[in-house]
Short mmCIF file of N, CA and C in Angstrom, two decimals:
data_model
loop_
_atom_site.label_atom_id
_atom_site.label_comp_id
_atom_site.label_asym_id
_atom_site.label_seq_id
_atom_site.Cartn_x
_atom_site.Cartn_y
_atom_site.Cartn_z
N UNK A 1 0.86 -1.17 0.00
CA UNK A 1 0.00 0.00 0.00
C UNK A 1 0.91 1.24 0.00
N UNK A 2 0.75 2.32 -0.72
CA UNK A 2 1.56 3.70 -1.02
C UNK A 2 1.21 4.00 -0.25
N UNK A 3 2.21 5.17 0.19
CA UNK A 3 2.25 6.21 1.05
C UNK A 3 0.79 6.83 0.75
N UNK A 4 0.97 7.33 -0.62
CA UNK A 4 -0.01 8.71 -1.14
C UNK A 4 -1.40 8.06 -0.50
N UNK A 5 -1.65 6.61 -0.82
CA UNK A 5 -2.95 5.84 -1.06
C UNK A 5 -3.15 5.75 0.48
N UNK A 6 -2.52 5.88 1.34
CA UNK A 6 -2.57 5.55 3.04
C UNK A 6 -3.17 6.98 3.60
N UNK A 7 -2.76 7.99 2.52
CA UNK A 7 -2.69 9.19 3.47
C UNK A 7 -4.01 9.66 2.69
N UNK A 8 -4.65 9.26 1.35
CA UNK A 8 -5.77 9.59 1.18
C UNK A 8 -7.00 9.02 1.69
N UNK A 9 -6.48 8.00 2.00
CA UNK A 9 -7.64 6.82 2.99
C UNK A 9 -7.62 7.44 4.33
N UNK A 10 -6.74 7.91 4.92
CA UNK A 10 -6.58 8.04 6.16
C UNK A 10 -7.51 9.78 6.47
N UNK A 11 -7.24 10.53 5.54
CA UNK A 11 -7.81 11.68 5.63
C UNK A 11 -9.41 11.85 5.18
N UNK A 12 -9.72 10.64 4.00
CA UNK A 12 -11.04 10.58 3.40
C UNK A 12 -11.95 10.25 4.76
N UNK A 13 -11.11 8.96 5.72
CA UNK A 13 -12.23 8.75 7.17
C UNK A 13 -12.04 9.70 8.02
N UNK A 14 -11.00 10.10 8.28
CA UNK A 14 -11.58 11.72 8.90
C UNK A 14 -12.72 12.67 8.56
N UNK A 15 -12.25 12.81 6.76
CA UNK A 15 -13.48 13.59 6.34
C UNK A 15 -14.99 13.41 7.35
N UNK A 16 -15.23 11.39 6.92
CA UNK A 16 -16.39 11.02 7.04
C UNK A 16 -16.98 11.04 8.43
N UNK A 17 -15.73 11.24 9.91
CA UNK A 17 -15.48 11.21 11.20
C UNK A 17 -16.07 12.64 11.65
N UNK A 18 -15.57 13.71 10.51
CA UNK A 18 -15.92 14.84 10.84
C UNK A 18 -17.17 15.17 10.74
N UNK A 19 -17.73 14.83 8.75
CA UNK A 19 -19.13 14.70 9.23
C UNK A 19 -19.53 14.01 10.08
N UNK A 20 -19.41 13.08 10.72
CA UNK A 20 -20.48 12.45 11.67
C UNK A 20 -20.29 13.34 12.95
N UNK A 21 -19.71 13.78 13.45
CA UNK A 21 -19.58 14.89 14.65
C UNK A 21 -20.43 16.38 14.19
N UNK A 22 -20.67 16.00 12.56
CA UNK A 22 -21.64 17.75 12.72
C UNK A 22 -22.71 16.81 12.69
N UNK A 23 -23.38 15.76 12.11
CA UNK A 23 -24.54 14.90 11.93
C UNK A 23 -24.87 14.76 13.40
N UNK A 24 -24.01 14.26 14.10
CA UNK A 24 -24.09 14.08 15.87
C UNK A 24 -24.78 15.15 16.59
N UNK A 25 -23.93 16.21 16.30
CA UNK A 25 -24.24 17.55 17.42
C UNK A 25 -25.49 17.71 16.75
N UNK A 26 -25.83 17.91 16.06
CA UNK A 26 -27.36 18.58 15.08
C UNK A 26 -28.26 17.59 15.59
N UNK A 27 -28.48 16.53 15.72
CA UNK A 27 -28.71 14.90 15.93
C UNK A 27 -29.40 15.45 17.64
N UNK A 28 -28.23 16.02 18.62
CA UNK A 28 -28.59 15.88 19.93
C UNK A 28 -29.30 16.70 19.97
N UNK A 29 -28.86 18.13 19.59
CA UNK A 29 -29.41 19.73 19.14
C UNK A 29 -30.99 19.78 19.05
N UNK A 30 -31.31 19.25 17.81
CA UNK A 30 -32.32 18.85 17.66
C UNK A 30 -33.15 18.27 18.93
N UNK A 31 -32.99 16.98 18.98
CA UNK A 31 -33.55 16.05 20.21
C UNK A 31 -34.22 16.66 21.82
N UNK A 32 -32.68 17.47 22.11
CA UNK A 32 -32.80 18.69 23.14
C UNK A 32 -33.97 19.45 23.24
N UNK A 33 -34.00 19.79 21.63
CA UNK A 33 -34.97 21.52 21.26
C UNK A 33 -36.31 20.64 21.37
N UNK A 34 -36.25 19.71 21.08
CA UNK A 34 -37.64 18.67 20.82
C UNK A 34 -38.57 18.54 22.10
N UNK A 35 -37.45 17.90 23.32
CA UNK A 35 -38.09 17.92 24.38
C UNK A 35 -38.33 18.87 25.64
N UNK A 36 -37.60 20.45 24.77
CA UNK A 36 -37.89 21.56 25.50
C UNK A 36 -38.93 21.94 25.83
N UNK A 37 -40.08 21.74 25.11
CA UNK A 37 -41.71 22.54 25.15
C UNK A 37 -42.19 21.94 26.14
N UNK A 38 -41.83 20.81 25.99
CA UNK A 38 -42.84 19.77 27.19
C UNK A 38 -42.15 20.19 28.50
N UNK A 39 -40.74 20.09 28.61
CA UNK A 39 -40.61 20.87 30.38
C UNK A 39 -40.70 21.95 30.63
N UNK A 40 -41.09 23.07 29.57
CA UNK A 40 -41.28 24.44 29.71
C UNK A 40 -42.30 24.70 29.22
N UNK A 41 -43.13 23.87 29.69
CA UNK A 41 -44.80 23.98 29.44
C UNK A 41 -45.64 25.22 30.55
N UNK A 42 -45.53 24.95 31.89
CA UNK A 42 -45.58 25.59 32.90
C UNK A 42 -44.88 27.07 33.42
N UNK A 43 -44.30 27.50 32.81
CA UNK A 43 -43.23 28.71 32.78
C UNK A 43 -43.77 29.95 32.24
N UNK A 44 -43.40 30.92 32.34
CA UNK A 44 -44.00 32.17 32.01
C UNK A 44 -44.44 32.36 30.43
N UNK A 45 -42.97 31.85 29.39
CA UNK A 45 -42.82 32.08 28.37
C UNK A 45 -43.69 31.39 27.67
N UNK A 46 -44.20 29.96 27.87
CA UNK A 46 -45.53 29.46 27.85
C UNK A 46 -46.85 29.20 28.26
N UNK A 47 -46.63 30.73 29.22
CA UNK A 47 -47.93 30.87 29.63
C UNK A 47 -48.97 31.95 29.64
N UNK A 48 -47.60 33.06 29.06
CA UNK A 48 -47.48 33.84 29.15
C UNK A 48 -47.45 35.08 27.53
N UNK A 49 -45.91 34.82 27.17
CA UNK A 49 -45.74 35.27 26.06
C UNK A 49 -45.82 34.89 24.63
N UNK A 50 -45.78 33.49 24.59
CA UNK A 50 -46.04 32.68 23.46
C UNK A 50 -47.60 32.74 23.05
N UNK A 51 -48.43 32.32 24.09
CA UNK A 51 -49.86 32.88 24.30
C UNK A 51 -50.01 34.60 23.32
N UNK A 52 -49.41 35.27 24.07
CA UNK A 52 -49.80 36.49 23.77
C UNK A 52 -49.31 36.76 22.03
N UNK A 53 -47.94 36.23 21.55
CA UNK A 53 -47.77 36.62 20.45
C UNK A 53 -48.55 35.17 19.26
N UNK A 54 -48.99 34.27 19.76
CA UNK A 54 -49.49 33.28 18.90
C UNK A 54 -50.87 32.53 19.06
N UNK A 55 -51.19 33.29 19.91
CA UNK A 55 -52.44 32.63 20.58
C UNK A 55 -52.49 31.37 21.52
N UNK A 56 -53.10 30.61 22.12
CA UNK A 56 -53.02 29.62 22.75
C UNK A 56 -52.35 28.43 22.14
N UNK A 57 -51.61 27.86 23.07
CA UNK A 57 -50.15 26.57 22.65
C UNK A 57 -50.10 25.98 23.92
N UNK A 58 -50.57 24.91 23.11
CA UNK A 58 -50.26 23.33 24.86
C UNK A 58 -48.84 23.00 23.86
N UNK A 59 -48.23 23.07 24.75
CA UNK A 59 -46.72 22.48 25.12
C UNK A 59 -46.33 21.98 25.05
N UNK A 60 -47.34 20.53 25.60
CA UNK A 60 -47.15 18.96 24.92
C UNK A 60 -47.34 18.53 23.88
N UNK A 61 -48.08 19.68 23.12
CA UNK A 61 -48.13 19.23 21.71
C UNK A 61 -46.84 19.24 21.16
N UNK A 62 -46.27 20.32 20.88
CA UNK A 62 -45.11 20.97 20.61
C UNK A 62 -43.94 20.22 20.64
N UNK A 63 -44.13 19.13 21.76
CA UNK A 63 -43.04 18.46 22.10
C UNK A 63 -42.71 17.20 21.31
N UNK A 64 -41.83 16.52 21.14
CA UNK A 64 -41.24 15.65 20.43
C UNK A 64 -40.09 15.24 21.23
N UNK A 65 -40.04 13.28 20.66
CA UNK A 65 -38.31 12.83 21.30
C UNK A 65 -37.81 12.20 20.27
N UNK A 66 -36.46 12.05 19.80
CA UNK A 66 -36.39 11.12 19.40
C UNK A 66 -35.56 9.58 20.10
N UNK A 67 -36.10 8.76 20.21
CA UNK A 67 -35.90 8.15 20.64
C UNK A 67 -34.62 7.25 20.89
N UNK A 68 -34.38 7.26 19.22
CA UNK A 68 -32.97 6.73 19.33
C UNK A 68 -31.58 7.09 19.00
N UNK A 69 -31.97 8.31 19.63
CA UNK A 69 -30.70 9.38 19.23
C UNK A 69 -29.74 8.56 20.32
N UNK A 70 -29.49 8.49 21.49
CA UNK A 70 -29.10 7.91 22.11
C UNK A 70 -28.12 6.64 21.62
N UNK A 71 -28.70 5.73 21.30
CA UNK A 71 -27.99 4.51 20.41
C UNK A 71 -27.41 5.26 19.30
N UNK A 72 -27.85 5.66 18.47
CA UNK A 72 -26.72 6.51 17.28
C UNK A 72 -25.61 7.47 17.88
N UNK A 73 -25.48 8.08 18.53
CA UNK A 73 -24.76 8.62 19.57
C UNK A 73 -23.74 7.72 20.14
N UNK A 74 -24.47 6.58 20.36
CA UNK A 74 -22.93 5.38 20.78
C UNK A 74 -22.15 5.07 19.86
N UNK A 75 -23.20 4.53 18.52
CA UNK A 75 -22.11 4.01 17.30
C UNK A 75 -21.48 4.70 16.63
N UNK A 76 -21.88 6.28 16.68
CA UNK A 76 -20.98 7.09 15.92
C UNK A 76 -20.07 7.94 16.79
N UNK A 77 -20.00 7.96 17.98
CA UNK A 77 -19.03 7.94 18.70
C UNK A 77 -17.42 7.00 18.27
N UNK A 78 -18.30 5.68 18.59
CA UNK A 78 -17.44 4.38 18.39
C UNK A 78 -16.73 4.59 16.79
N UNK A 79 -17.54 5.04 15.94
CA UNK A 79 -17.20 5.38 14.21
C UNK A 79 -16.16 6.18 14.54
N UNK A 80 -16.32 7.63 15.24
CA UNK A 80 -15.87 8.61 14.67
C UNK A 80 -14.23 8.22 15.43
N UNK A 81 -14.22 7.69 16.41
CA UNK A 81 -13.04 7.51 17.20
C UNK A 81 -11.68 6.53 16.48
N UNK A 82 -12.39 5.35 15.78
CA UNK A 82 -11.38 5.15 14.79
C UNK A 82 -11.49 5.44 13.49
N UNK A 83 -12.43 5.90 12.91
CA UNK A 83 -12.42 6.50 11.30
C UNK A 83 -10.89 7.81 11.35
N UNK A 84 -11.52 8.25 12.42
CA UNK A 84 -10.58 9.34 12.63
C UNK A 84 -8.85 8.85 13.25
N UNK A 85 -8.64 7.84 13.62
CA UNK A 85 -7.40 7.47 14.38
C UNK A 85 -5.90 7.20 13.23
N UNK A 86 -6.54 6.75 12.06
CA UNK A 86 -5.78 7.12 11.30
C UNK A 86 -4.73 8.30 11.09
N UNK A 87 -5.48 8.98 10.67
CA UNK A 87 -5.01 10.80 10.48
C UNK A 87 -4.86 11.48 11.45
N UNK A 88 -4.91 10.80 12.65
CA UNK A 88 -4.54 11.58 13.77
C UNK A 88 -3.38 11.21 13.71
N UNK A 89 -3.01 9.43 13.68
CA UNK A 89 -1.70 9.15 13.52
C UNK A 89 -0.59 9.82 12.86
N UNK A 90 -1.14 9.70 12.01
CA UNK A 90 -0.43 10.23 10.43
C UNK A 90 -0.03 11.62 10.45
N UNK A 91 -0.85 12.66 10.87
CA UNK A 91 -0.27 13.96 11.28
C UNK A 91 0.55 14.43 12.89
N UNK A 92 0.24 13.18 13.38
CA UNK A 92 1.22 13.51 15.17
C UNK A 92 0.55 14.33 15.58
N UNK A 93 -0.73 14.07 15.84
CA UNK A 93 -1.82 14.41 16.58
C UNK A 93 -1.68 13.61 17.39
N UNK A 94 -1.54 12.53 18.18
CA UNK A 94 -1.90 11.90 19.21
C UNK A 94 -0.62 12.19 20.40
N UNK A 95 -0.89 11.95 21.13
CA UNK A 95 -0.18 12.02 22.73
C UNK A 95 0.95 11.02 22.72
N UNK A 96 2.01 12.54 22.85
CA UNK A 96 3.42 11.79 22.70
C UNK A 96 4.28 12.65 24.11
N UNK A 97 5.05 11.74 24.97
CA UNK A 97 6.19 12.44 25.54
C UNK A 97 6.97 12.55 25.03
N UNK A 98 7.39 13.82 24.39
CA UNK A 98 9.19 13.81 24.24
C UNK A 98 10.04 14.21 24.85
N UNK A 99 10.18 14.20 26.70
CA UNK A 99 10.68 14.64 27.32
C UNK A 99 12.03 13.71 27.41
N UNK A 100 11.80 12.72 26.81
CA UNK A 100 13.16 11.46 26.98
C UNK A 100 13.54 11.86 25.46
N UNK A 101 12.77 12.10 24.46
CA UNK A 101 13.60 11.67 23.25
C UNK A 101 14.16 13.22 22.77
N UNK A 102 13.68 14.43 23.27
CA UNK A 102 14.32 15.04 23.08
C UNK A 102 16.12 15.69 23.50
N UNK A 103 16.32 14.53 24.87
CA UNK A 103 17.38 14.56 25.69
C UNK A 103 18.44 13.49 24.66
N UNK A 104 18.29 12.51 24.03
CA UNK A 104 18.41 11.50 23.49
C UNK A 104 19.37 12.05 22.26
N UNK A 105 20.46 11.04 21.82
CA UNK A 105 21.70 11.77 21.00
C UNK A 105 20.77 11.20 19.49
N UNK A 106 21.09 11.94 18.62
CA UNK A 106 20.10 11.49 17.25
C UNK A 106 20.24 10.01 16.87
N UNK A 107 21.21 9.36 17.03
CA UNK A 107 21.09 7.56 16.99
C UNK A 107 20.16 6.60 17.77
N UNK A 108 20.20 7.49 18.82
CA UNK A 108 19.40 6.89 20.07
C UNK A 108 17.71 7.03 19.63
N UNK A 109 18.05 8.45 19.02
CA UNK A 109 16.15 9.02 18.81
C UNK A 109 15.76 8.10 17.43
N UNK A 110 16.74 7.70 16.71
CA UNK A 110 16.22 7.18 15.91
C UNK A 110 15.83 5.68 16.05
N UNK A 111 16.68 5.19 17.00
CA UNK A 111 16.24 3.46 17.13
C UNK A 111 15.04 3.43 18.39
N UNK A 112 15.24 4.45 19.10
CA UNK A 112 13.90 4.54 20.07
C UNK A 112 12.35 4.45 19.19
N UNK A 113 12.20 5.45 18.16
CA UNK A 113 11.50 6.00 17.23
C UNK A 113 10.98 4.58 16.80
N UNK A 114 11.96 3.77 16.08
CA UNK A 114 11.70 2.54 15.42
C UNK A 114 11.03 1.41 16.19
N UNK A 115 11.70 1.75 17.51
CA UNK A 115 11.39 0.47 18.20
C UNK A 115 9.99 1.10 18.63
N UNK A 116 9.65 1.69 19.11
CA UNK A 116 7.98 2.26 18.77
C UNK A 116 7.39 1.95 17.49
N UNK A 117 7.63 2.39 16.70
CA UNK A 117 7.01 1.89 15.60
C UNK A 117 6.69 0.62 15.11
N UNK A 118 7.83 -0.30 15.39
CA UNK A 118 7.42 -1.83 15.72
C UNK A 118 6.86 -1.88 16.90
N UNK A 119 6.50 -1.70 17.73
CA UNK A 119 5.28 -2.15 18.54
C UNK A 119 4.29 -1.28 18.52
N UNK A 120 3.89 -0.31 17.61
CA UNK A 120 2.91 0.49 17.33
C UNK A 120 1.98 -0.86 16.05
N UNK A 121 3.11 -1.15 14.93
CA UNK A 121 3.14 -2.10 14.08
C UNK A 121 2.32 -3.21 15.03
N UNK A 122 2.85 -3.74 15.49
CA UNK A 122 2.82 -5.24 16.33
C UNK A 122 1.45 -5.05 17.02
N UNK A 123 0.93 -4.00 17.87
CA UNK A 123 -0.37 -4.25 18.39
C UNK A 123 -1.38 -3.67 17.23
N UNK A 124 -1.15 -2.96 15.89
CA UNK A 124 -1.70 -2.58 15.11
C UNK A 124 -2.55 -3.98 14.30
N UNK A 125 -1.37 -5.42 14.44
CA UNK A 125 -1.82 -6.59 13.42
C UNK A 125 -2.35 -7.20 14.16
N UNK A 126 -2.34 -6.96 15.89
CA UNK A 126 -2.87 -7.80 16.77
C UNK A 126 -4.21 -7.27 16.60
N UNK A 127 -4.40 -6.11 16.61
CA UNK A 127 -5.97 -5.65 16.70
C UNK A 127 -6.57 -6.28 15.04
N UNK A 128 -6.08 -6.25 14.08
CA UNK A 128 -6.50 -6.42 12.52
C UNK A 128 -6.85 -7.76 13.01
N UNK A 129 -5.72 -8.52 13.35
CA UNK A 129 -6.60 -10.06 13.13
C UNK A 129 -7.99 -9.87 14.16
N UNK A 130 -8.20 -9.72 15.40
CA UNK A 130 -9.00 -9.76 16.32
C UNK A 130 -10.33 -8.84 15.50
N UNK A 131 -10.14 -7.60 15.17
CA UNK A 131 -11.56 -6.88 14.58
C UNK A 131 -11.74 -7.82 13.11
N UNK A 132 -10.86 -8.54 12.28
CA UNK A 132 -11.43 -9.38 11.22
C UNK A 132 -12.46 -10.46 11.70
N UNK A 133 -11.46 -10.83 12.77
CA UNK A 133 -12.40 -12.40 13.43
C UNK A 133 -13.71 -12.03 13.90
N UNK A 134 -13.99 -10.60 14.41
CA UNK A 134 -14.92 -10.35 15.15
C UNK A 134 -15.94 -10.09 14.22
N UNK A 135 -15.46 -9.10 12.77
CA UNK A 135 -15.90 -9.27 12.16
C UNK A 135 -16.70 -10.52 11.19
N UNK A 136 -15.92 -11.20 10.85
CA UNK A 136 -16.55 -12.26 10.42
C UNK A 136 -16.97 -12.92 10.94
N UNK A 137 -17.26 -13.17 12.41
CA UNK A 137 -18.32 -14.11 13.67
C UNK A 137 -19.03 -13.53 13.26
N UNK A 138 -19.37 -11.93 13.35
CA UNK A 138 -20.68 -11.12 13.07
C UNK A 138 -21.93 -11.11 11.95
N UNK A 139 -20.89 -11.63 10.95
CA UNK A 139 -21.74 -11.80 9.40
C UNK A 139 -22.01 -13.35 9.71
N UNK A 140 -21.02 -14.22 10.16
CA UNK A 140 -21.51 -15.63 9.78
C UNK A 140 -22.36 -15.93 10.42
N UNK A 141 -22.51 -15.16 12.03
CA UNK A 141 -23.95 -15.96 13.14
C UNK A 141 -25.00 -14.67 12.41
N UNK A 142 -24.84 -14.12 11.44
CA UNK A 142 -26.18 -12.64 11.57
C UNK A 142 -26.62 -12.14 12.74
N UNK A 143 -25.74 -11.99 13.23
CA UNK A 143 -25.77 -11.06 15.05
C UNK A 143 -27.06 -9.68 14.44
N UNK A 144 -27.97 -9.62 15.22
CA UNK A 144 -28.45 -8.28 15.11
C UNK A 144 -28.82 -7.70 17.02
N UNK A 145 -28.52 -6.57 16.70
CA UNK A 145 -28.33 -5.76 18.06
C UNK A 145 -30.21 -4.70 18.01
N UNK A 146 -30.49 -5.41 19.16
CA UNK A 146 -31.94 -4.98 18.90
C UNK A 146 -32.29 -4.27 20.35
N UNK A 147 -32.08 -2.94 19.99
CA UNK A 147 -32.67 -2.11 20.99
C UNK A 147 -33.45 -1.25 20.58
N UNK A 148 -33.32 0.47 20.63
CA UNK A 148 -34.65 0.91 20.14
C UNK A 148 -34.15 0.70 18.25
N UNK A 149 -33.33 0.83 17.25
CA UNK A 149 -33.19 0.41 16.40
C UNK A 149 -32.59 -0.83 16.59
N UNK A 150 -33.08 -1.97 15.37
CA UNK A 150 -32.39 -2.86 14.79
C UNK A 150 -31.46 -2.80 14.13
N UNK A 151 -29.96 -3.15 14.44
CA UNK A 151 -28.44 -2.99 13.68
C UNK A 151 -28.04 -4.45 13.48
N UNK A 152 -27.63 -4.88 11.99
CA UNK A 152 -26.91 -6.08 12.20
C UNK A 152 -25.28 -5.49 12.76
N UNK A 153 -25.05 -6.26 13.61
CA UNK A 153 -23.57 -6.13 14.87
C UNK A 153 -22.66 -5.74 13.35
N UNK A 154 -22.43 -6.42 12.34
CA UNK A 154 -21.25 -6.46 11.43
C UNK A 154 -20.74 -5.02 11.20
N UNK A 155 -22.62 -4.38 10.84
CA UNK A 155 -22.43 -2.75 9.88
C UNK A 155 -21.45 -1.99 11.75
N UNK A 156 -21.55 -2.35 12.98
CA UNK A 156 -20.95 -1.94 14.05
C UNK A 156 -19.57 -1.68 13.60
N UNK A 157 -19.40 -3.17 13.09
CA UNK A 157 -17.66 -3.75 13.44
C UNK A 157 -17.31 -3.19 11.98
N UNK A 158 -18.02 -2.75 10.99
CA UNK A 158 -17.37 -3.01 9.27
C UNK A 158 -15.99 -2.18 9.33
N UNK A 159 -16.34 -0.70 9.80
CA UNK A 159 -14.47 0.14 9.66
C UNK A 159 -13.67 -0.21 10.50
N UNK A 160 -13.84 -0.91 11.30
CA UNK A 160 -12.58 -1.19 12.25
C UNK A 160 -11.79 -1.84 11.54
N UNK A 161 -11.64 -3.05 10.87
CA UNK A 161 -10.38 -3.90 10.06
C UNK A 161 -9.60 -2.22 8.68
N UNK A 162 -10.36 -1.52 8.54
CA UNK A 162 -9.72 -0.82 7.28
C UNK A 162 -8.93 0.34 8.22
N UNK A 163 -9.48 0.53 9.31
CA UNK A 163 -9.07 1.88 10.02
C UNK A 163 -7.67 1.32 10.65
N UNK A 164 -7.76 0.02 11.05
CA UNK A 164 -6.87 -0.39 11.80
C UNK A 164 -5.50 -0.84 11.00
N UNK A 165 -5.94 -1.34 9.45
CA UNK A 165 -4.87 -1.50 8.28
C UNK A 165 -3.97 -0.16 8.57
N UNK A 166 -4.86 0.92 7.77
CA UNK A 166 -4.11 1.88 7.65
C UNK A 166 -3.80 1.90 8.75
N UNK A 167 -3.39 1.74 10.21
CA UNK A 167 -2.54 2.61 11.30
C UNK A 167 -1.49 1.22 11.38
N UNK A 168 -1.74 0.52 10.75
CA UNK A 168 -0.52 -1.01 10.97
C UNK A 168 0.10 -0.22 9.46
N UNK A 169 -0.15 0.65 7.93
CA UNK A 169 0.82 0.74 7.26
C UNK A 169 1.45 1.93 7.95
N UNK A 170 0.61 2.66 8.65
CA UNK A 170 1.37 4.22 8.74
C UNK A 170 2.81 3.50 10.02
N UNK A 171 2.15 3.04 10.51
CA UNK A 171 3.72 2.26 11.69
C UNK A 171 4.16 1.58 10.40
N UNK A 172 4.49 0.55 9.97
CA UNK A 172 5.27 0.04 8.90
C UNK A 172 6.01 0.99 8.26
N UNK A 173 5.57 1.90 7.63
CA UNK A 173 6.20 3.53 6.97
C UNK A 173 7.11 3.71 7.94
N UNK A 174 6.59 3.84 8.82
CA UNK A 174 7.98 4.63 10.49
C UNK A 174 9.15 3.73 10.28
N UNK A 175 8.88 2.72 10.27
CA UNK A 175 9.59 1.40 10.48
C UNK A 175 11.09 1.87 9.61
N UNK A 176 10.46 2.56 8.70
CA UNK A 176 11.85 3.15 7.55
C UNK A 176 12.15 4.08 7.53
N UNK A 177 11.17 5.28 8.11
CA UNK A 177 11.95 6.73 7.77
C UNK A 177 12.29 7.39 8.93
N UNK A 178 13.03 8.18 8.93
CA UNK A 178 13.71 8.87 10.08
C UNK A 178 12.25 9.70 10.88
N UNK A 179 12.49 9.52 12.28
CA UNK A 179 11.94 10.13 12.94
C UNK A 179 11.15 11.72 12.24
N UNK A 180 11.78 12.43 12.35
CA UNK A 180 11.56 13.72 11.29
C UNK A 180 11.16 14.32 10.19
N UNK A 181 11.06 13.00 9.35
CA UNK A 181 10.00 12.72 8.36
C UNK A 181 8.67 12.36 8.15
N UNK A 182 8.41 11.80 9.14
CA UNK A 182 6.94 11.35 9.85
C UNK A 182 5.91 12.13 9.72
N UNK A 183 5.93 13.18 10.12
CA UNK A 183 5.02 14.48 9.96
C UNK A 183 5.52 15.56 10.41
N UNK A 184 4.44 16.38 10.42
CA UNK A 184 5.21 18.14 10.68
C UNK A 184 5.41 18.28 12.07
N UNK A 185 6.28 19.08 12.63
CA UNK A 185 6.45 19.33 14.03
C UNK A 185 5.48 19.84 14.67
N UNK A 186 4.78 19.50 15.76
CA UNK A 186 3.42 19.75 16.50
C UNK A 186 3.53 20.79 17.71
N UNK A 187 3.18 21.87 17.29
CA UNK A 187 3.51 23.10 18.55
C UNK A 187 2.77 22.63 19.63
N UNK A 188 3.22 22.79 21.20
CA UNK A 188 3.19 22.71 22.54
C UNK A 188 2.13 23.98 22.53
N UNK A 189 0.98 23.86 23.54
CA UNK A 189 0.36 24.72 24.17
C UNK A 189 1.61 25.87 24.78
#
């Protein structure tokens, strides 16, 4: 797998990570505004001023839930956390000490670097086999997850094996290039 092809995959599930965090917030936003009327049924502004500029309004009408915002809220949580883990990788976004490797003579930073990267590598193929297997238990028993929506479990598990590829090539990549090449330098608060 290319570099170029890792880093367009890796940024395309961000894209899709990002929408789902505006789909999300709008999602709760909504939901919120829905079941506002009904607890601010009793209150001045509905008893009061809404009356006066619209004529009479029961409250409970007004009101709405949706029900399973809640459950979508979990799985696209769960989505957005590795769609996105990629390109977090990939740009040195994620949580690094360099209080040792910046003390460290440049030979040292570089085999430290590596030897991270092989075990960045190493639990990267441990997770691929484990989300494949899990995956494919999921399709072969037709697991469906039945709460207020019906989900077959698989569409749960489907990006985890691709999200998790790409962060086993982006460690593989490390595996060869100098520390410093990796990505751009990440300014400190």
């Amino acid at each position: 797998m290319s570099a170029r092809a890792v880093n367009f995959a890796a940024a395309a599930l961000a894209a899709v990570a990002g929408a789902l965090l505006v789909a999300l917030t709008l999602l709760v936003t909504l939901d919120v505004l829905g079941r506002l009327p009904g607890r601010l049924g009793d209150t001045w502004l509905f008893t009061t001023v809404i009356p006066a500029l619209f004529g009479p309004v029961n409250a409970q009408e007004l009101s709405f839930t949706l029900p399973w915002t809640t459950e979508v809220t979990e799985y696209a949580l769960y989505w957005m956390t590795f769609l996105g883990a990629p390109w977090v990788l990939k740009e040195g976004g994620h949580i690094s000490i360099d209080i040792l490797t910046q003390r460290l003579d440049p030979a040292a930073r570089v085999v430290l670097a590596r030897t991270i990267a092989f075990l960045g590598a190493l639990i990267s193929a441990v997770l691929l086999y484990y989300a494949i297997a899990v995956l494919l238990q999921a399709l072969d028993q037709e697991t469906e997850i039945v709460r207020t929506l019906i989900v077959k479990e698989w569409w749960i598990f489907a990006p985890l094996p691709l999200c998790v590829l790409l962060m086993l090539a982006i460690f593989t990549g490390w595996l060869f290039r100098p520390p410093e090449e990796r990505h751009a330098p990440q300014e400190g608060p």
